[in-house]
Short mmCIF file of N, CA and C in Angstrom, two decimals:
data_model
loop_
_atom_site.label_atom_id
_atom_site.label_comp_id
_atom_site.label_asym_id
_atom_site.label_seq_id
_atom_site.Cartn_x
_atom_site.Cartn_y
_atom_site.Cartn_z
N SER A 1 -14.96 0.43 14.91
CA SER A 1 -14.61 -0.19 16.18
C SER A 1 -15.38 -1.47 16.41
N GLU A 2 -16.56 -1.58 15.76
CA GLU A 2 -17.33 -2.80 15.90
C GLU A 2 -16.55 -4.00 15.27
N LEU A 3 -15.94 -3.79 14.14
CA LEU A 3 -15.15 -4.84 13.47
C LEU A 3 -13.97 -5.21 14.35
N LEU A 4 -13.32 -4.25 14.91
CA LEU A 4 -12.15 -4.56 15.79
C LEU A 4 -12.52 -5.30 17.00
N SER A 5 -13.73 -5.10 17.46
CA SER A 5 -14.16 -5.79 18.70
C SER A 5 -14.39 -7.33 18.35
N LEU A 6 -14.51 -7.65 17.14
CA LEU A 6 -14.66 -9.05 16.69
C LEU A 6 -13.27 -9.69 16.45
N ASP A 7 -12.16 -8.88 16.70
CA ASP A 7 -10.79 -9.43 16.57
C ASP A 7 -10.50 -9.73 15.06
N LEU A 8 -11.05 -8.99 14.19
CA LEU A 8 -10.83 -9.15 12.71
C LEU A 8 -9.55 -8.47 12.36
N HIS A 9 -8.98 -8.95 11.19
CA HIS A 9 -7.87 -8.30 10.57
C HIS A 9 -8.44 -7.30 9.58
N ILE A 10 -7.75 -6.21 9.36
CA ILE A 10 -8.26 -5.14 8.48
C ILE A 10 -7.25 -4.97 7.36
N GLY A 11 -7.58 -5.15 6.05
CA GLY A 11 -6.72 -4.95 4.95
C GLY A 11 -7.06 -3.61 4.33
N LEU A 12 -6.00 -2.77 4.06
CA LEU A 12 -6.19 -1.48 3.44
C LEU A 12 -5.47 -1.46 2.10
N ASN A 13 -6.08 -0.83 1.10
CA ASN A 13 -5.47 -0.72 -0.18
C ASN A 13 -5.70 0.75 -0.65
N GLY A 14 -5.25 1.04 -1.85
CA GLY A 14 -5.37 2.42 -2.35
C GLY A 14 -6.77 2.94 -2.40
N CYS A 15 -7.80 2.11 -2.76
CA CYS A 15 -9.17 2.51 -2.76
C CYS A 15 -9.73 2.79 -1.40
N SER A 16 -9.16 2.24 -0.39
CA SER A 16 -9.64 2.49 1.00
C SER A 16 -8.95 3.71 1.55
N LEU A 17 -8.19 4.45 0.77
CA LEU A 17 -7.49 5.71 1.26
C LEU A 17 -7.79 6.90 0.35
N LYS A 18 -8.98 6.92 -0.21
CA LYS A 18 -9.33 7.94 -1.18
C LYS A 18 -9.62 9.30 -0.51
N THR A 19 -10.25 9.38 0.70
CA THR A 19 -10.66 10.59 1.26
C THR A 19 -9.96 10.83 2.56
N ALA A 20 -10.04 12.10 3.10
CA ALA A 20 -9.48 12.35 4.41
C ALA A 20 -10.16 11.53 5.52
N ASP A 21 -11.51 11.32 5.35
CA ASP A 21 -12.15 10.49 6.30
C ASP A 21 -11.71 9.09 6.29
N ASN A 22 -11.37 8.51 5.04
CA ASN A 22 -10.84 7.20 4.95
C ASN A 22 -9.47 7.08 5.70
N ILE A 23 -8.69 8.14 5.53
CA ILE A 23 -7.38 8.10 6.14
C ILE A 23 -7.52 8.18 7.67
N ALA A 24 -8.50 8.89 8.12
CA ALA A 24 -8.72 8.99 9.56
C ALA A 24 -9.16 7.63 10.09
N VAL A 25 -9.89 6.87 9.32
CA VAL A 25 -10.31 5.52 9.83
C VAL A 25 -9.04 4.63 9.79
N ALA A 26 -8.20 4.73 8.82
CA ALA A 26 -6.97 3.96 8.73
C ALA A 26 -6.12 4.22 10.05
N ALA A 27 -6.14 5.41 10.49
CA ALA A 27 -5.34 5.81 11.65
C ALA A 27 -5.86 4.96 12.91
N ARG A 28 -7.10 4.65 12.88
CA ARG A 28 -7.69 3.91 13.99
C ARG A 28 -7.56 2.44 13.96
N VAL A 29 -7.02 1.91 12.90
CA VAL A 29 -6.71 0.45 12.84
C VAL A 29 -5.46 0.12 13.71
N PRO A 30 -5.68 -0.67 14.69
CA PRO A 30 -4.49 -1.00 15.49
C PRO A 30 -3.47 -1.79 14.69
N LEU A 31 -2.23 -1.53 14.86
CA LEU A 31 -1.18 -2.18 14.09
C LEU A 31 -1.23 -3.68 14.13
N GLU A 32 -1.69 -4.23 15.25
CA GLU A 32 -1.74 -5.69 15.31
C GLU A 32 -2.86 -6.30 14.51
N HIS A 33 -3.75 -5.46 13.94
CA HIS A 33 -4.76 -5.97 13.04
C HIS A 33 -4.69 -5.54 11.60
N LEU A 34 -3.55 -4.92 11.27
CA LEU A 34 -3.37 -4.23 9.96
C LEU A 34 -2.71 -5.17 8.97
N HIS A 35 -3.29 -5.06 7.69
CA HIS A 35 -2.68 -5.76 6.53
C HIS A 35 -2.67 -4.66 5.46
N LEU A 36 -1.63 -4.75 4.61
CA LEU A 36 -1.54 -3.80 3.45
C LEU A 36 -1.71 -4.60 2.19
N GLU A 37 -2.52 -4.07 1.25
CA GLU A 37 -2.81 -4.73 0.02
C GLU A 37 -2.71 -3.75 -1.15
N THR A 38 -2.60 -4.23 -2.38
CA THR A 38 -2.64 -3.43 -3.57
C THR A 38 -3.97 -3.61 -4.31
N ASP A 39 -4.46 -4.81 -4.36
CA ASP A 39 -5.59 -5.19 -5.23
C ASP A 39 -5.18 -4.92 -6.76
N ALA A 40 -3.87 -5.08 -7.03
CA ALA A 40 -3.42 -4.87 -8.37
C ALA A 40 -4.18 -5.72 -9.34
N PRO A 41 -4.52 -5.23 -10.51
CA PRO A 41 -4.08 -3.94 -11.12
C PRO A 41 -5.02 -2.76 -10.88
N TRP A 42 -5.94 -2.96 -9.96
CA TRP A 42 -6.94 -1.85 -9.64
C TRP A 42 -6.55 -1.24 -8.30
N CYS A 43 -7.21 -0.25 -7.91
CA CYS A 43 -7.15 0.39 -6.57
C CYS A 43 -5.81 1.08 -6.25
N GLY A 44 -5.27 1.58 -7.25
CA GLY A 44 -4.07 2.46 -6.98
C GLY A 44 -4.52 3.78 -6.41
N ILE A 45 -3.51 4.45 -5.75
CA ILE A 45 -3.76 5.76 -5.19
C ILE A 45 -3.61 6.82 -6.31
N ARG A 46 -4.62 7.47 -6.66
CA ARG A 46 -4.64 8.47 -7.71
C ARG A 46 -4.28 9.91 -7.25
N ARG A 47 -3.90 10.70 -8.17
CA ARG A 47 -3.46 12.13 -7.80
C ARG A 47 -4.58 12.85 -7.13
N THR A 48 -5.84 12.45 -7.40
CA THR A 48 -7.02 13.15 -6.82
C THR A 48 -7.39 12.58 -5.41
N HIS A 49 -6.80 11.59 -4.97
CA HIS A 49 -7.09 10.98 -3.68
C HIS A 49 -6.37 11.78 -2.60
N ALA A 50 -7.03 11.84 -1.42
CA ALA A 50 -6.42 12.61 -0.33
C ALA A 50 -5.06 12.10 0.09
N GLY A 51 -4.87 10.81 -0.09
CA GLY A 51 -3.57 10.18 0.33
C GLY A 51 -2.45 10.54 -0.62
N ALA A 52 -2.71 11.07 -1.75
CA ALA A 52 -1.65 11.30 -2.71
C ALA A 52 -0.58 12.27 -2.26
N ARG A 53 -0.93 13.14 -1.33
CA ARG A 53 0.10 14.10 -0.82
C ARG A 53 1.18 13.43 -0.03
N TYR A 54 0.99 12.19 0.35
CA TYR A 54 1.95 11.47 1.15
C TYR A 54 2.84 10.59 0.28
N LEU A 55 2.61 10.50 -1.04
CA LEU A 55 3.35 9.61 -1.82
C LEU A 55 4.73 10.04 -2.22
N ARG A 56 5.64 9.12 -2.20
CA ARG A 56 6.98 9.37 -2.67
C ARG A 56 7.21 8.47 -3.88
N PRO A 57 8.16 8.69 -4.74
CA PRO A 57 8.39 7.83 -5.87
C PRO A 57 8.73 6.40 -5.47
N ILE A 58 8.36 5.39 -6.24
CA ILE A 58 8.64 4.08 -6.04
C ILE A 58 9.93 3.81 -6.71
N VAL A 59 11.00 3.38 -5.97
CA VAL A 59 12.36 3.23 -6.49
C VAL A 59 12.65 1.78 -6.79
N SER A 60 13.28 1.58 -7.97
CA SER A 60 13.68 0.27 -8.39
C SER A 60 14.87 -0.18 -7.54
N PRO A 61 14.77 -1.44 -6.94
CA PRO A 61 15.89 -1.93 -6.21
C PRO A 61 17.17 -2.15 -7.05
N GLU A 62 16.97 -2.40 -8.28
CA GLU A 62 18.09 -2.70 -9.17
C GLU A 62 18.90 -1.46 -9.57
N SER A 63 18.16 -0.36 -9.92
CA SER A 63 18.81 0.89 -10.37
C SER A 63 18.92 1.93 -9.30
N GLY A 64 18.04 1.87 -8.27
CA GLY A 64 18.04 2.92 -7.28
C GLY A 64 17.35 4.12 -7.73
N GLN A 65 16.77 4.08 -8.87
CA GLN A 65 16.04 5.24 -9.46
C GLN A 65 14.56 4.98 -9.47
N PRO A 66 13.78 6.02 -9.55
CA PRO A 66 12.30 5.85 -9.58
C PRO A 66 11.98 5.06 -10.93
N TYR A 67 10.94 4.24 -10.80
CA TYR A 67 10.50 3.50 -11.99
C TYR A 67 9.95 4.50 -13.00
N ALA A 68 10.23 4.24 -14.27
CA ALA A 68 9.61 4.89 -15.37
C ALA A 68 8.21 4.33 -15.57
N GLU A 69 7.39 5.20 -16.16
CA GLU A 69 5.98 4.74 -16.45
C GLU A 69 5.71 5.01 -17.96
N GLU A 70 4.99 4.09 -18.58
CA GLU A 70 4.68 4.15 -20.01
C GLU A 70 3.17 3.82 -20.20
N LYS A 71 2.56 4.28 -21.20
CA LYS A 71 1.25 3.78 -21.60
C LYS A 71 1.29 2.35 -21.87
N LYS A 72 0.22 1.56 -21.66
CA LYS A 72 0.25 0.14 -21.82
C LYS A 72 0.70 -0.27 -23.19
N GLU A 73 0.36 0.52 -24.20
CA GLU A 73 0.74 0.21 -25.60
C GLU A 73 2.28 0.28 -25.80
N ARG A 74 2.99 1.05 -24.90
CA ARG A 74 4.41 1.18 -25.09
C ARG A 74 5.24 0.45 -23.97
N TRP A 75 4.53 -0.44 -23.28
CA TRP A 75 5.15 -1.05 -22.14
C TRP A 75 6.40 -1.89 -22.55
N ARG A 76 7.42 -1.89 -21.72
CA ARG A 76 8.57 -2.75 -21.86
C ARG A 76 9.01 -3.17 -20.47
N GLU A 77 9.83 -4.22 -20.43
CA GLU A 77 10.24 -4.77 -19.20
C GLU A 77 10.96 -3.73 -18.33
N GLY A 78 10.64 -3.79 -16.99
CA GLY A 78 11.27 -2.86 -16.04
C GLY A 78 10.61 -1.49 -15.97
N VAL A 79 9.48 -1.35 -16.66
CA VAL A 79 8.73 -0.09 -16.68
C VAL A 79 7.35 -0.35 -16.18
N LEU A 80 6.82 0.57 -15.37
CA LEU A 80 5.48 0.40 -14.93
C LEU A 80 4.45 0.84 -15.96
N VAL A 81 3.30 0.25 -16.01
CA VAL A 81 2.20 0.68 -16.87
C VAL A 81 1.48 1.91 -16.21
N LYS A 82 1.50 3.02 -16.89
CA LYS A 82 0.91 4.25 -16.40
C LYS A 82 -0.49 4.00 -15.96
N ASP A 83 -0.89 4.52 -14.77
CA ASP A 83 -2.23 4.50 -14.19
C ASP A 83 -2.72 3.08 -13.85
N ARG A 84 -1.82 2.18 -13.79
CA ARG A 84 -2.19 0.76 -13.39
C ARG A 84 -1.44 0.42 -11.99
N CYS A 85 -2.20 -0.06 -11.09
CA CYS A 85 -1.68 -0.46 -9.79
C CYS A 85 -0.81 -1.74 -9.96
N GLU A 86 0.45 -1.64 -9.71
CA GLU A 86 1.38 -2.81 -9.81
C GLU A 86 1.68 -3.31 -8.37
N PRO A 87 2.19 -4.51 -8.19
CA PRO A 87 2.47 -5.02 -6.88
C PRO A 87 3.45 -4.05 -6.11
N CYS A 88 4.37 -3.41 -6.78
CA CYS A 88 5.30 -2.49 -6.07
C CYS A 88 4.58 -1.32 -5.45
N HIS A 89 3.42 -1.04 -5.88
CA HIS A 89 2.60 0.05 -5.29
C HIS A 89 2.20 -0.19 -3.88
N ILE A 90 2.47 -1.30 -3.38
CA ILE A 90 2.18 -1.51 -1.91
C ILE A 90 3.00 -0.49 -1.14
N GLN A 91 4.10 -0.04 -1.68
CA GLN A 91 4.85 1.00 -0.99
C GLN A 91 4.00 2.29 -0.81
N HIS A 92 3.18 2.62 -1.80
CA HIS A 92 2.33 3.77 -1.68
C HIS A 92 1.29 3.57 -0.60
N VAL A 93 0.74 2.39 -0.54
CA VAL A 93 -0.23 2.09 0.51
C VAL A 93 0.45 2.30 1.89
N LEU A 94 1.64 1.76 2.03
CA LEU A 94 2.45 1.87 3.23
C LEU A 94 2.66 3.35 3.60
N GLN A 95 3.03 4.15 2.61
CA GLN A 95 3.36 5.56 2.82
C GLN A 95 2.09 6.30 3.40
N VAL A 96 0.89 5.98 2.84
CA VAL A 96 -0.27 6.73 3.29
C VAL A 96 -0.71 6.24 4.63
N VAL A 97 -0.74 4.89 4.83
CA VAL A 97 -1.05 4.39 6.14
C VAL A 97 -0.10 4.83 7.25
N SER A 98 1.22 4.86 6.90
CA SER A 98 2.17 5.37 7.87
C SER A 98 1.90 6.83 8.24
N ALA A 99 1.52 7.62 7.20
CA ALA A 99 1.19 9.02 7.50
C ALA A 99 0.11 9.11 8.50
N SER A 100 -0.95 8.19 8.40
CA SER A 100 -2.06 8.23 9.32
C SER A 100 -1.63 7.72 10.75
N HIS A 101 -0.52 7.03 10.82
CA HIS A 101 -0.10 6.50 12.11
C HIS A 101 1.14 7.24 12.67
N GLY A 102 1.35 8.46 12.17
CA GLY A 102 2.40 9.22 12.81
C GLY A 102 3.45 9.76 11.81
N GLY A 103 3.35 9.51 10.51
CA GLY A 103 4.19 10.10 9.56
C GLY A 103 5.35 9.10 9.16
N LEU A 104 6.40 9.74 8.51
CA LEU A 104 7.50 9.00 8.02
C LEU A 104 8.21 8.14 9.15
N SER A 105 8.19 8.71 10.35
CA SER A 105 8.90 8.05 11.39
C SER A 105 8.15 6.70 11.82
N ALA A 106 6.89 6.58 11.40
CA ALA A 106 6.14 5.38 11.76
C ALA A 106 6.24 4.33 10.60
N GLU A 107 6.87 4.65 9.48
CA GLU A 107 6.81 3.75 8.34
C GLU A 107 7.41 2.33 8.66
N ALA A 108 8.58 2.29 9.30
CA ALA A 108 9.19 1.00 9.59
C ALA A 108 8.31 0.21 10.56
N ARG A 109 7.75 0.82 11.46
CA ARG A 109 6.88 0.12 12.45
C ARG A 109 5.59 -0.39 11.85
N VAL A 110 5.04 0.40 10.99
CA VAL A 110 3.82 -0.01 10.25
C VAL A 110 4.14 -1.19 9.31
N ALA A 111 5.26 -1.11 8.54
CA ALA A 111 5.66 -2.14 7.62
C ALA A 111 5.92 -3.47 8.40
N GLU A 112 6.66 -3.39 9.51
CA GLU A 112 6.95 -4.61 10.29
C GLU A 112 5.72 -5.20 10.86
N SER A 113 4.82 -4.34 11.34
CA SER A 113 3.57 -4.89 11.89
C SER A 113 2.75 -5.59 10.83
N ALA A 114 2.52 -4.95 9.71
CA ALA A 114 1.71 -5.54 8.64
C ALA A 114 2.38 -6.87 8.12
N TYR A 115 3.69 -6.84 8.02
CA TYR A 115 4.43 -8.05 7.57
C TYR A 115 4.27 -9.24 8.56
N SER A 116 4.47 -8.86 9.82
CA SER A 116 4.30 -9.92 10.88
C SER A 116 2.89 -10.42 10.97
N ASN A 117 1.91 -9.50 10.80
CA ASN A 117 0.52 -9.98 10.86
C ASN A 117 0.21 -10.94 9.74
N SER A 118 0.71 -10.69 8.48
CA SER A 118 0.46 -11.52 7.40
C SER A 118 1.13 -12.87 7.62
N LEU A 119 2.37 -12.90 8.15
CA LEU A 119 3.00 -14.16 8.48
C LEU A 119 2.21 -15.01 9.46
N ARG A 120 1.73 -14.31 10.48
CA ARG A 120 0.92 -15.02 11.55
C ARG A 120 -0.39 -15.56 11.01
N LEU A 121 -1.11 -14.65 10.29
CA LEU A 121 -2.42 -15.00 9.85
C LEU A 121 -2.38 -16.17 8.82
N PHE A 122 -1.39 -16.11 7.93
CA PHE A 122 -1.29 -17.13 6.83
C PHE A 122 -0.32 -18.30 7.27
N GLN A 123 0.11 -18.29 8.42
CA GLN A 123 0.96 -19.26 9.02
C GLN A 123 2.23 -19.51 8.08
N LEU A 124 2.93 -18.46 7.85
CA LEU A 124 4.10 -18.46 6.98
C LEU A 124 5.34 -18.17 7.83
N GLU A 125 6.53 -18.53 7.31
CA GLU A 125 7.75 -18.26 8.01
C GLU A 125 8.42 -17.07 7.49
N ARG A 126 9.10 -16.36 8.32
CA ARG A 126 9.84 -15.13 7.94
C ARG A 126 10.91 -15.37 6.90
N ALA A 127 10.93 -14.63 5.86
CA ALA A 127 11.92 -14.82 4.86
C ALA A 127 13.29 -14.39 5.22
#
């Protein structure tokens, strides 16, 4: 709450959602101060993290199917590298943060808030 009293923006990534206590802190971040990050290729949400229970598969917009994963030695275009945080994993950060702010029903509200905050902070125009 001390950081929020300074009117700072708070960015959350997979590493900041490792424990139940971390998720409880994420729930206290007001949506008008929230930013979502991946810190790719690091800081993905692992199966051992408390937030993992909120994860749903990341779906390819082209195929409508969940992305396949391969070891880095077998990587090919359109496939995620297993155990590496990719930019599309921002969806996982959104899923966990939304769970902390009220569940699946909060997901659109959390996404819109984080997007609007980034546009405002970085003085960008809506796409």
